[in-house]
CSV table of C-alpha atoms and ligand atoms in Angstrom, one decimal:
chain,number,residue,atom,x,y,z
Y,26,UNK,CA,17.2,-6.2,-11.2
Y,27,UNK,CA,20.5,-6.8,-9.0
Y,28,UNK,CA,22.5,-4.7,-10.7
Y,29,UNK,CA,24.8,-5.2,-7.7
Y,30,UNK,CA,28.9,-7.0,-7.7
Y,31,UNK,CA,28.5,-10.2,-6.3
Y,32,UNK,CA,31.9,-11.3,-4.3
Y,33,UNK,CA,31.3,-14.9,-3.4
Y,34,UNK,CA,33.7,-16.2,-0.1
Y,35,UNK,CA,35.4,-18.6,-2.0
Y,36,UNK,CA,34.1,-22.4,-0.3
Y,37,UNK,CA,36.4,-25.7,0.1
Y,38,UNK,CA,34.8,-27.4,-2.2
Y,39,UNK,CA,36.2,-31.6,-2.8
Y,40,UNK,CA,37.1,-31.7,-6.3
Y,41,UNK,CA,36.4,-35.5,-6.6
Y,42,UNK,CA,32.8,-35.1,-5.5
Y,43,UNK,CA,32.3,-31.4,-7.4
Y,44,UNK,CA,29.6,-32.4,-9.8
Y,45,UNK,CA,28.0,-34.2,-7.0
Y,46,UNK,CA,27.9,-31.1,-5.1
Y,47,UNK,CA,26.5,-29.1,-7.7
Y,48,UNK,CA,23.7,-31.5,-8.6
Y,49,UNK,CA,22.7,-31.2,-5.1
Y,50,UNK,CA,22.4,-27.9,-5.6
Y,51,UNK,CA,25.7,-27.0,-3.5
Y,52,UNK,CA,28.0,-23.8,-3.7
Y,53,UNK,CA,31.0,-23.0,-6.2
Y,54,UNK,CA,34.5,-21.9,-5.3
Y,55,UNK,CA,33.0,-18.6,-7.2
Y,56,UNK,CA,35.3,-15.3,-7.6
Y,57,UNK,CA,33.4,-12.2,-9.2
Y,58,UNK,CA,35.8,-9.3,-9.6
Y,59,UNK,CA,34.7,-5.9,-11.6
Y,60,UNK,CA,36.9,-4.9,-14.3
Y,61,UNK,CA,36.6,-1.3,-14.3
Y,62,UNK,CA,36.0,-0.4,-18.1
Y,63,UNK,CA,34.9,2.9,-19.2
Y,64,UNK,CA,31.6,2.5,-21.1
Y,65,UNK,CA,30.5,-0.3,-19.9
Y,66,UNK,CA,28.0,-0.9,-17.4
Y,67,UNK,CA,29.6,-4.0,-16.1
Y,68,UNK,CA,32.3,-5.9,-16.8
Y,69,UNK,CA,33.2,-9.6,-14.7
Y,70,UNK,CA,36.1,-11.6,-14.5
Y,71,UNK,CA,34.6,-14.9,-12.8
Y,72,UNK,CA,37.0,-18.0,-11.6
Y,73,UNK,CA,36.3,-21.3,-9.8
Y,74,UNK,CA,39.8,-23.0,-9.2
Y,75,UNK,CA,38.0,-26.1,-8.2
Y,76,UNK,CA,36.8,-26.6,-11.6
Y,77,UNK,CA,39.4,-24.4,-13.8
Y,78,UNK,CA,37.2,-21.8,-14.9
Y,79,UNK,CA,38.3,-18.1,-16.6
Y,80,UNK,CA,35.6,-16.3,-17.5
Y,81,UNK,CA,34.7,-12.8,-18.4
Y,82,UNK,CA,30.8,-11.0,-18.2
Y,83,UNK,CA,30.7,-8.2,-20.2
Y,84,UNK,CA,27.3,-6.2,-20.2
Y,85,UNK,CA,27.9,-3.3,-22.2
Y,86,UNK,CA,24.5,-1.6,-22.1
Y,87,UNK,CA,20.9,-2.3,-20.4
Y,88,UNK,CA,19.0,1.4,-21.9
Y,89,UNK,CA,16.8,-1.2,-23.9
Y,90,UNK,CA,16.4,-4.5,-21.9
Y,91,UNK,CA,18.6,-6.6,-20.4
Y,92,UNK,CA,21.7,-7.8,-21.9
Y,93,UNK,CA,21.4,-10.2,-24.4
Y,94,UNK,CA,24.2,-12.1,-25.8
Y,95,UNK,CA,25.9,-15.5,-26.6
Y,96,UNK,CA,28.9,-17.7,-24.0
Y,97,UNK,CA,31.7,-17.8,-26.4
Y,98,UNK,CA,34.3,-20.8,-25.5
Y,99,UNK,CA,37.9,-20.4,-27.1
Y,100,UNK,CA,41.4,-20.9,-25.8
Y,101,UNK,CA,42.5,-17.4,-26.0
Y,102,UNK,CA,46.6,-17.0,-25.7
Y,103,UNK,CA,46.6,-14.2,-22.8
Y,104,UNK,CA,43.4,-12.8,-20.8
Y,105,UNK,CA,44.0,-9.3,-22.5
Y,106,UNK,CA,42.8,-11.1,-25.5
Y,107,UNK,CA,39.8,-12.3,-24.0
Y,108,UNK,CA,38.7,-8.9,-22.7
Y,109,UNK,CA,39.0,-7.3,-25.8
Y,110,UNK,CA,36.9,-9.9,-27.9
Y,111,UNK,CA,34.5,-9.8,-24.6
Y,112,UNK,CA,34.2,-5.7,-24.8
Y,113,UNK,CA,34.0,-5.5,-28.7
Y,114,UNK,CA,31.4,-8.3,-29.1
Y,115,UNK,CA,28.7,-7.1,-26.0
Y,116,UNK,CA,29.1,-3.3,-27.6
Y,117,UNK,CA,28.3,-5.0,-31.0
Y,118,UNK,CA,25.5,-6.8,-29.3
Y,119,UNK,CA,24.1,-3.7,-27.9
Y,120,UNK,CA,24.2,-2.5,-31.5
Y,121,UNK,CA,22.9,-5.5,-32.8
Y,122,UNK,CA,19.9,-5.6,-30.6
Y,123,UNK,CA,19.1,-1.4,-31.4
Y,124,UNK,CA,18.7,-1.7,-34.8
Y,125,UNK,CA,17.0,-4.9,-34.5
Y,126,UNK,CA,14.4,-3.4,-32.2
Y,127,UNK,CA,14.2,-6.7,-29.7
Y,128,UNK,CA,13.8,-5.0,-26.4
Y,129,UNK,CA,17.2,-6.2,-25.0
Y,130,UNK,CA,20.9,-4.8,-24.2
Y,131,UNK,CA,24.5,-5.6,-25.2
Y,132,UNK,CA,26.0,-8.3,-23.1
Y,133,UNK,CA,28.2,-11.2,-24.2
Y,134,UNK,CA,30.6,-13.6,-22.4
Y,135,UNK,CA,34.1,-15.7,-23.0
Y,136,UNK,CA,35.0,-18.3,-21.1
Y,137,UNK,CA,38.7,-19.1,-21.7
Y,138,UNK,CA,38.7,-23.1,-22.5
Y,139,UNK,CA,39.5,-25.2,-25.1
Y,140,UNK,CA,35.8,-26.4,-26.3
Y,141,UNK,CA,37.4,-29.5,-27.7
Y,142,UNK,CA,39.4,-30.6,-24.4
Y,143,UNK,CA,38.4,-28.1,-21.4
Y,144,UNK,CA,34.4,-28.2,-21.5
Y,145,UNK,CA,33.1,-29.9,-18.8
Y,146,UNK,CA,30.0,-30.0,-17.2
Y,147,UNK,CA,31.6,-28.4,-13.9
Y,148,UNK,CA,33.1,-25.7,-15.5
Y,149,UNK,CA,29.6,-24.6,-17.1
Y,150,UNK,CA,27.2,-25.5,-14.4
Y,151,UNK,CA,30.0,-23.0,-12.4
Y,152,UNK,CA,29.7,-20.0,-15.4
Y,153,UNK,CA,25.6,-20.9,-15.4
Y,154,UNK,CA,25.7,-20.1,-11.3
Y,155,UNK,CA,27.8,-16.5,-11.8
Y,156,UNK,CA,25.1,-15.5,-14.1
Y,157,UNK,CA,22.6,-16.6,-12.0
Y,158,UNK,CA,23.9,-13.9,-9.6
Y,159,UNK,CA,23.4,-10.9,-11.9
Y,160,UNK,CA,19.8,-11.9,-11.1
Y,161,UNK,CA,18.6,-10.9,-14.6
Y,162,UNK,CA,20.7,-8.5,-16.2
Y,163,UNK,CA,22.7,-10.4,-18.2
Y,164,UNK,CA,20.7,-13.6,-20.6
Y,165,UNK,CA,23.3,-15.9,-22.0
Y,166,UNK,CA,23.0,-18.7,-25.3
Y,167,UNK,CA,25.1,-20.4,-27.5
Y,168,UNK,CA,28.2,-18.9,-29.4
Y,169,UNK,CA,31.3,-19.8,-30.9
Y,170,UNK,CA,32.7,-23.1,-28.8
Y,171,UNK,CA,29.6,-23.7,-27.2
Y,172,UNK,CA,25.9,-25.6,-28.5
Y,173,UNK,CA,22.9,-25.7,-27.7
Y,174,UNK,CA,23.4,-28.8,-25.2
Y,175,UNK,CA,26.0,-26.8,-23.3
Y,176,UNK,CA,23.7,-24.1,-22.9
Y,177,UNK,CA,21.6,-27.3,-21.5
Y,178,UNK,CA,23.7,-27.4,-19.1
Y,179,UNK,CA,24.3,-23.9,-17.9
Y,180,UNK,CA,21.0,-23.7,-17.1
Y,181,UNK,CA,21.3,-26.4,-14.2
Y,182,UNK,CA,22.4,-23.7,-11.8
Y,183,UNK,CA,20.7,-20.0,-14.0
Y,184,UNK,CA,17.4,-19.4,-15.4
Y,185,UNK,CA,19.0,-17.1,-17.6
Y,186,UNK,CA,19.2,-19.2,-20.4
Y,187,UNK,CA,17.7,-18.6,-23.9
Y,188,UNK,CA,18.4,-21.3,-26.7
Y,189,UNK,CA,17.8,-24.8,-25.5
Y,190,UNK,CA,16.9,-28.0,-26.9
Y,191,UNK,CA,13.6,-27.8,-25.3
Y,192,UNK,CA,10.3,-27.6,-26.5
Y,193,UNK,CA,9.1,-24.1,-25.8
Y,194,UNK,CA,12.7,-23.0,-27.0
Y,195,UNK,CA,13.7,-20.9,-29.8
Y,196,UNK,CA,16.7,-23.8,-30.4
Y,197,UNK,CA,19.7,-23.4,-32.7
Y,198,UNK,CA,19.7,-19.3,-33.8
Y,199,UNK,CA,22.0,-20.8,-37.1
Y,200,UNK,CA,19.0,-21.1,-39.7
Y,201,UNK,CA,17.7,-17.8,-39.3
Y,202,UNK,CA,20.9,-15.9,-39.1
Y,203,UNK,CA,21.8,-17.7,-42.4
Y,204,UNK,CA,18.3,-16.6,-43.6
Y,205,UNK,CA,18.6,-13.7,-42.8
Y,206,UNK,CA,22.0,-13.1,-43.9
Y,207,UNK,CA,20.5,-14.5,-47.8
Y,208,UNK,CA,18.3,-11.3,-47.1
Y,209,UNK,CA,21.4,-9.3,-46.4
Y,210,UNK,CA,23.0,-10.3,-49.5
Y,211,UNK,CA,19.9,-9.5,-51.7
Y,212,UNK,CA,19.6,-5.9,-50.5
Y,213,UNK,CA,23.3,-5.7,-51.2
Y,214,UNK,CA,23.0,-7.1,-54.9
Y,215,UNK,CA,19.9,-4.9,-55.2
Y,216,UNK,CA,21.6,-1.5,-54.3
Y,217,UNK,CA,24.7,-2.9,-56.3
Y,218,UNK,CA,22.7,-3.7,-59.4
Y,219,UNK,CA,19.5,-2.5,-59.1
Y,220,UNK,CA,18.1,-6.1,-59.0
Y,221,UNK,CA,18.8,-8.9,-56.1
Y,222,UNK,CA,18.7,-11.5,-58.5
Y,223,UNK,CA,21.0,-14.3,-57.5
Y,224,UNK,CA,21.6,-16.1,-60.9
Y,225,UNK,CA,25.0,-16.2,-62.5
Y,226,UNK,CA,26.4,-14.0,-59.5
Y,227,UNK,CA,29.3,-14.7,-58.4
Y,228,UNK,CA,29.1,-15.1,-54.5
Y,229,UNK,CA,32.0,-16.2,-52.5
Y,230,UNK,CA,31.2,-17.8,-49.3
Y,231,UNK,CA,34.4,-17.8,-46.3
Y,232,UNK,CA,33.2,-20.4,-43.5
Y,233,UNK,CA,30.8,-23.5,-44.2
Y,234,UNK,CA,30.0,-23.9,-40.4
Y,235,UNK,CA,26.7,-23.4,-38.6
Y,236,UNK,CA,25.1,-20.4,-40.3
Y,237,UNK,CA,27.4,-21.3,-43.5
Y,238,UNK,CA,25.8,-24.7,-44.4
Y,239,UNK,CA,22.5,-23.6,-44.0
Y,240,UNK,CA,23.2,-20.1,-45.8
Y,241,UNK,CA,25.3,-21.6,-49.3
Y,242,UNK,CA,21.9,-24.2,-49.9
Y,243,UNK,CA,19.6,-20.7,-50.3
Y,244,UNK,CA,22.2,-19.6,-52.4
Y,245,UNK,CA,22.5,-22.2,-54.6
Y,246,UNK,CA,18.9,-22.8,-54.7
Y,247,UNK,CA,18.8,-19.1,-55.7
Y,248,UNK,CA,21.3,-20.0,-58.9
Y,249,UNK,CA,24.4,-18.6,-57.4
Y,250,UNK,CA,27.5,-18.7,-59.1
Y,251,UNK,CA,29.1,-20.4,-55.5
Y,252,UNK,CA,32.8,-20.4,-54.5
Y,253,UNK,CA,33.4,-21.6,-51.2
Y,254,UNK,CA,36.2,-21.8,-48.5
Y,255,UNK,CA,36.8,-23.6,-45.0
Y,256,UNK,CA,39.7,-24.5,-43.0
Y,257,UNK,CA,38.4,-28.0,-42.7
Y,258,UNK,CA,39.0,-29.5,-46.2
Y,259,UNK,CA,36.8,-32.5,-45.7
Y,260,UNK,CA,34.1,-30.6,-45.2
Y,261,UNK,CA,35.3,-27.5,-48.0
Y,262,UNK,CA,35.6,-30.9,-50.4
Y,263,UNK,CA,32.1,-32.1,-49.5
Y,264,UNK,CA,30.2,-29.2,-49.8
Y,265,UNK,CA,31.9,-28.5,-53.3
Y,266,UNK,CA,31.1,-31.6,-54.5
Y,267,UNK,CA,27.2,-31.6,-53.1
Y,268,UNK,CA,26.8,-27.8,-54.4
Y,269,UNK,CA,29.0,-28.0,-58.0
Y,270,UNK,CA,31.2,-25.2,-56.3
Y,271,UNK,CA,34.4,-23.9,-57.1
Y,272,UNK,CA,36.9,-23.8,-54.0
Y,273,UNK,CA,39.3,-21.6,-52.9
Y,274,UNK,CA,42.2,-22.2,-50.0
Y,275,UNK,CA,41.8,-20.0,-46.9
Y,276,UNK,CA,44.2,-17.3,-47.6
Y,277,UNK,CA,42.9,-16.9,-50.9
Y,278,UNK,CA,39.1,-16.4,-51.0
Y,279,UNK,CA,39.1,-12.9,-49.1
Y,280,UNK,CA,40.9,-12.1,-52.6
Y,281,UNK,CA,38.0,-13.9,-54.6
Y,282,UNK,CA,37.0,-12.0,-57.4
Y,283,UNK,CA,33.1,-12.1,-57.0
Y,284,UNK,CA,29.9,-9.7,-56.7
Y,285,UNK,CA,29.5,-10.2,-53.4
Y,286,UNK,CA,31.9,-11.6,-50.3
Y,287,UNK,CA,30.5,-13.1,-47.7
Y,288,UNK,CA,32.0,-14.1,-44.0
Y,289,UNK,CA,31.0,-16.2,-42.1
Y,290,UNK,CA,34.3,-17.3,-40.1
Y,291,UNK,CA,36.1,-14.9,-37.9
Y,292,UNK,CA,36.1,-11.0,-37.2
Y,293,UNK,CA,39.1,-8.8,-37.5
Y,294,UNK,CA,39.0,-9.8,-41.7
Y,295,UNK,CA,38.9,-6.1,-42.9
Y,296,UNK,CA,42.0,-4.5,-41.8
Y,297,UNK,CA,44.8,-2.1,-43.5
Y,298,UNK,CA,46.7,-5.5,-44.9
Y,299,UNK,CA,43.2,-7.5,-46.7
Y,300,UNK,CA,41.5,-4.3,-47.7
Y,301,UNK,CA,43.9,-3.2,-50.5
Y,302,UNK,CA,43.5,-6.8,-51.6
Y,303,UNK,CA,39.8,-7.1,-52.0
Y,304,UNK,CA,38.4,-7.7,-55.4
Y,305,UNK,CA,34.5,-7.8,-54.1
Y,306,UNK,CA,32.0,-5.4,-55.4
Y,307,UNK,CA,30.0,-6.3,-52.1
Y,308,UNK,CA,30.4,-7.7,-48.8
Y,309,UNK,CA,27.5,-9.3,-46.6
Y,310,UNK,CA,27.8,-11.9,-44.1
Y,311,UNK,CA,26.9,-13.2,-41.0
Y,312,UNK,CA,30.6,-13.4,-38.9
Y,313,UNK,CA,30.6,-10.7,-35.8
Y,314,UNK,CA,33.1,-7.8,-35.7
Y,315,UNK,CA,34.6,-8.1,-39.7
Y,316,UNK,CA,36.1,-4.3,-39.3
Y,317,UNK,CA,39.7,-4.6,-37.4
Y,318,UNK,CA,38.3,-0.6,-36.5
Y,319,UNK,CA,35.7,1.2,-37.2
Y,320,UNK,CA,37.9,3.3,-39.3
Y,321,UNK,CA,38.1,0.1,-41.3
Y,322,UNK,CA,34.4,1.2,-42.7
Y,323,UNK,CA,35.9,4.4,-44.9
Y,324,UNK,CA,38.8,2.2,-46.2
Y,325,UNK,CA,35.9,0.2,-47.7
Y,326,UNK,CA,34.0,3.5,-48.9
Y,327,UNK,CA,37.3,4.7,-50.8
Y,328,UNK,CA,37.5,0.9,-52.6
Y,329,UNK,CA,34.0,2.1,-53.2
Y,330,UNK,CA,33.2,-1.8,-51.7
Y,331,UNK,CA,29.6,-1.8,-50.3
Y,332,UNK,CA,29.5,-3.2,-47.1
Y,333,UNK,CA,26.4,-4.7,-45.1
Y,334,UNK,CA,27.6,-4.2,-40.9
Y,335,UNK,CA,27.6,-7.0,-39.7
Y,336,UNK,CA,25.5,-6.5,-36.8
Y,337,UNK,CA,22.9,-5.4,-39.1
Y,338,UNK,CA,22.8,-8.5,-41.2
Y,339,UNK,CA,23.2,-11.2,-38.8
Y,340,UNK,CA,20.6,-10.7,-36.4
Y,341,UNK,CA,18.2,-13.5,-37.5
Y,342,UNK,CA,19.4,-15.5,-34.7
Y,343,UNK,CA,18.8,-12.8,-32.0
Y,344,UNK,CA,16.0,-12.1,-33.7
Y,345,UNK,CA,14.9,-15.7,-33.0
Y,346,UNK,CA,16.1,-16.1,-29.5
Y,347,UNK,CA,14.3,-13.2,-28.0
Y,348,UNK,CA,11.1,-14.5,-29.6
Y,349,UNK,CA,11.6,-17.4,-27.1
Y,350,UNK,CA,11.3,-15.0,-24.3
Y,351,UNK,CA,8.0,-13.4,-25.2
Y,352,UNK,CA,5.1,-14.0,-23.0
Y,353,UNK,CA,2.8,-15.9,-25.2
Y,354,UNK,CA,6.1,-18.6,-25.6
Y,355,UNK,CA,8.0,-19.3,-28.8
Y,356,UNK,CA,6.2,-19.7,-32.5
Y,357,UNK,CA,8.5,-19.8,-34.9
Y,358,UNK,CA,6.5,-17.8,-37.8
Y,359,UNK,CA,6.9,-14.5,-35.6
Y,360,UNK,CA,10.6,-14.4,-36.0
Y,361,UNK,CA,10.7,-15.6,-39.8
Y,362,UNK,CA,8.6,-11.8,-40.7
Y,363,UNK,CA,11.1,-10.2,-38.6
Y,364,UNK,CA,14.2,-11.9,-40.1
Y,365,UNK,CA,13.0,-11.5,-43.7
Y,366,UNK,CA,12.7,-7.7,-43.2
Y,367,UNK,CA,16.3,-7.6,-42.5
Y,368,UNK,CA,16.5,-6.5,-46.1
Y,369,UNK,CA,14.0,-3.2,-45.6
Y,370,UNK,CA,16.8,-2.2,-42.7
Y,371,UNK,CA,19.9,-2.8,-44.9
Y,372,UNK,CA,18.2,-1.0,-47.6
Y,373,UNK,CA,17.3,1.9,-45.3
Y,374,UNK,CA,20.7,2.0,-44.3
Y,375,UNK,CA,22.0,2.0,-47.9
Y,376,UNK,CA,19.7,4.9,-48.9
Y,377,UNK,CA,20.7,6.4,-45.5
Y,378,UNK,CA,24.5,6.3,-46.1
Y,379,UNK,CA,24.3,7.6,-49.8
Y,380,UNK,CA,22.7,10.8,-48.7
Y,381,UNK,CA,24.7,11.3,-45.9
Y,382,UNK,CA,27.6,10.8,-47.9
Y,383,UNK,CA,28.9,8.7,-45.3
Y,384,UNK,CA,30.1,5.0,-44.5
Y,385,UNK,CA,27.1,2.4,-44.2
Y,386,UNK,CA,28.7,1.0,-40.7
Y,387,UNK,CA,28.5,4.6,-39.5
Y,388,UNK,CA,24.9,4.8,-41.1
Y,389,UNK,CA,24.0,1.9,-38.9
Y,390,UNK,CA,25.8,3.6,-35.6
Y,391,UNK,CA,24.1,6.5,-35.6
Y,392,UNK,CA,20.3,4.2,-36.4
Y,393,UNK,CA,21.8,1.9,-33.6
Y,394,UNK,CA,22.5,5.5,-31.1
Y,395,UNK,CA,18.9,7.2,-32.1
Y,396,UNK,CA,17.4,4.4,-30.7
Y,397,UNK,CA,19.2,4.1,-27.6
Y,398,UNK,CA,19.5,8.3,-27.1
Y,399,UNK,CA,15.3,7.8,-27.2
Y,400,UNK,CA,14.5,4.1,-25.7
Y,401,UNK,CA,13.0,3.3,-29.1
Y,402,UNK,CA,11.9,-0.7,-28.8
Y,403,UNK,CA,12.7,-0.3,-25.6
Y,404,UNK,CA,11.4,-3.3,-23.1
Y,405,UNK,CA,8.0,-3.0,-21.5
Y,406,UNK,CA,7.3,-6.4,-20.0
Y,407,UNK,CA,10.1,-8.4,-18.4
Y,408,UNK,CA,11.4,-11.2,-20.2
Y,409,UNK,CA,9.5,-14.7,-19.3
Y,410,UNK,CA,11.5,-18.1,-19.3
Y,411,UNK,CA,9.3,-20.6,-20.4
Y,412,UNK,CA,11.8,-23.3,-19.8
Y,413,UNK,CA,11.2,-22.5,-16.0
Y,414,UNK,CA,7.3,-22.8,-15.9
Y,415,UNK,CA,6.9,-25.9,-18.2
Y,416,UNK,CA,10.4,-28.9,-17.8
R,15,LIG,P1,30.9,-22.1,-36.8
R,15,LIG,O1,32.0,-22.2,-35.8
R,15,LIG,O2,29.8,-23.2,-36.8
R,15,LIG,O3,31.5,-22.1,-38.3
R,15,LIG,C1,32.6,-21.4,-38.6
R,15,LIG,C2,33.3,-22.1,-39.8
R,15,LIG,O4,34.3,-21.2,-40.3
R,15,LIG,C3,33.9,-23.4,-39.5
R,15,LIG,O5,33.4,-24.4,-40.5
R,15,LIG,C4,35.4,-23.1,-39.6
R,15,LIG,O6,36.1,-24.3,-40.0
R,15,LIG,C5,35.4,-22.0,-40.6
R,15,LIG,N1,36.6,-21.2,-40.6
R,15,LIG,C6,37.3,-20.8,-39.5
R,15,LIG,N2,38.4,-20.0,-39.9
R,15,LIG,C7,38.3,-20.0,-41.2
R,15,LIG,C8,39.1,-19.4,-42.2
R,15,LIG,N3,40.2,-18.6,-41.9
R,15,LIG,N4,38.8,-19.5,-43.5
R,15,LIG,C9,37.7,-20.3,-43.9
R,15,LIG,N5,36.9,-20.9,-43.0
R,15,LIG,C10,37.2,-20.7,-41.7
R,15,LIG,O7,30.3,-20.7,-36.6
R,15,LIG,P2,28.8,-20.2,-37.0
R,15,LIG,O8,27.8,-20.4,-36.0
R,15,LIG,O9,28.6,-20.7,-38.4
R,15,LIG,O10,29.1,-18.6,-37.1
R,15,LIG,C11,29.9,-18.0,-38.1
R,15,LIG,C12,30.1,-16.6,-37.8
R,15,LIG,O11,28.8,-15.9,-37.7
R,15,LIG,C13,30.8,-16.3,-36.5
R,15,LIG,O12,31.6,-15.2,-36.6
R,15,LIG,C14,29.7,-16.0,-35.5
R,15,LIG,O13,30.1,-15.2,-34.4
R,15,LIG,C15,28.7,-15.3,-36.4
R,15,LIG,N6,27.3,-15.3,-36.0
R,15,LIG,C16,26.7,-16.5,-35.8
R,15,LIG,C17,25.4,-16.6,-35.4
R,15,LIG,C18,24.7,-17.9,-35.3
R,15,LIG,O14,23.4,-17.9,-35.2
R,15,LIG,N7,25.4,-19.1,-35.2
R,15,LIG,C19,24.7,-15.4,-35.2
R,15,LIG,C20,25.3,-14.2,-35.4
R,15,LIG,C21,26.6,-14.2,-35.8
């Protein structure tokens, strides 16, 4: 594995006949520059003037496998504010991927674009061929910003692609992270209330997006007691009217009165201004990074709040995209047991944190550090990309 800086001469490249270029299999105007960052293994800012492209690699940790982790596309106000979502999402993926025993390390990317206006296929095909050059180390798929057809596209110039629309592909990771964030918020209703019955609970649901929509049918199939929020109010009204839900605006619902809270918008939600606010008994959902700090975790502990970490809870759809990678190629049942027994891991992690007398976020850092500290689930065989042997 080339573990190894690339710094590509940067080429005169035509922008009017770019994509051209590219399709013929030409070179980028690539830039590759290491951002030193203490704790991390590596950590690339990669630009192509020819095609606008800003884009930072992080890979935060390879002990188990290589990095594994999602191309997140948002128009971030300064780079700074890039490289901090870029460094706190790969260390949560390297988390993530511990305690979910996959075989693979923390890595995770941003490319700083407008998804709406900015995405072309230039700019992509240009981010696909930097990760090409890591040779391995670092496996990208969809995030925030970015679908599954982008990631279609990124893998014109890398193999390092997990999540296509492609037959032998694990596809969109959204269903089973909502699955097995359902799981999540049984184990929390269970420690809670001794029973993970969902009827007449009162579960209040922030962000009907991807993992969302699929998430709030379970529940209501289940017999939850559903209030939902969403910035978009089309869809907020829609889903309300299709579940009989009762709605709250977006800077209300983190104050919901409810059993259990459940995110699945933005991180940074749990900070010194919402957490006095909070009137959940629970909190379990599927967005990345909810704690502002890790500190954050306690402030919950003295609301006596219980709180599922994240990283825990919503790995259903990493727990799906490494299945795709296997040897024997992707079947879909493997990754439904896996997913399911997210709530034997939460519920370890409950039991874990009571005795310790401790906060269940640090619970799940020290599982997630054990693991690392003594390669446990860590990657025999190399990953194979079936995309590559069968088009
Ligand atoms: P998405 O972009 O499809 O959906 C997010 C939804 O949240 C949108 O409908 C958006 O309008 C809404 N939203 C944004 N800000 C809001 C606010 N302040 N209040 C209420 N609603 C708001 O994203 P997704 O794929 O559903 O992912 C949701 C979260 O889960 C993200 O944090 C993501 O990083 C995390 N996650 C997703 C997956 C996955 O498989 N998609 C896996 C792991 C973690």
């Amino acid at each position: 594995m080339n573990r190894q800086l690339l710094v590509e001469k940067t080429v005169k490249t035509p922008k009017k006949r770019l994509s051209t270029l590219i399709q013929e299999g030409k070179k980028f105007s690539l830039q590759m520059e290491k951002i030193a960052v203490e704790g991390y293994e590596q950590v690339i800012k990669v630009t192509d003037k020819n095609v606008g492209l800003t884009a930072i690699i992080a890979i935060h940790d390879t002990t188990l496998g290589p990095a594994l982790g999602g191309i997140r596309i948002y128009p971030y106000a300064k780079f700074n504010d890039a490289l901090e979502d870029v460094l706190r999402l790969s260390k949560g993926m390297t988390h993530k991927s511990a305690v979910a025993e996959v075989g693979y390390g923390g890595g995770k990317s941003v490319i700083i674009a407008d998804p709406k206006t900015e995405k072309t296929p230039e700019l992509l095909m240009a981010f696909g061929a930097a990760v090409e050059k890591l040779g391995g180390c670092y496996i990208c798929a969809e995030d925030v910003g970015c679908t599954t057809e982008d990631v279609k596209t990124v893998r014109r110039s890398t193999k390092y692609v997990v999540g296509l629309p492609h037959a032998k592909s694990s596809g969109d990771p959204g269903p089973f992270t909502a699955w097995g964030t359902f799981r999540g918020i049984q184990a929390t209703l269970k420690q809670l209330f001794g029973s993970k019955k969902m009827e007449k609970r009162a579960i209040a649901v922030q962000g009907l997006g991807n993992v969302g929509k699929h998430l709030i049918d379970h529940l209501y199939w289940a017999g939850a007691d559903l209030i939902l929020s969403d910035i978009d109010s089309v869809l907020l009204k829609k889903m309300a009217a299709k579940y009989g839900a009762r709605t709250l605006p977006p800077d209300q619902i983190l104050k919901a009165e409810c059993d259990v809270l459940v995110p699945c918008a933005l991180g940074g939600i749990f900070n010194d201004q919402t957490i006095p606010f909070l009137r959940c008994k629970g909190i379990a959902g599927s967005a990345n990074n909810q704690l502002l700090k890790d500190s954050h975790a306690k402030a919950l502990r003295d609301r006596n709040i219980l709180y599922a970490p994240d990283f825990v809870i919503n790995a259903g759809g990493l727990l799906n995209v490494a299945a795709e990678l296997e040897e024997g190629g992707y079947y879909p049942a493997q990754p439904r047991a896996k997913v399911h027994r997210i709530y034997d891991t939460l519920m370890a992690i409950y039991e874990i944190a009571t005795r310790n007398k401790e906060s269940t976020h640090e619970a799940a850092l020290a599982l997630a550090s054990y693991r690392l500290k003594y390669g446990i689930g860590k990657r025999v065989l190399p990953p194979t990309f079936h995309h590559n042997i069968e088009k």
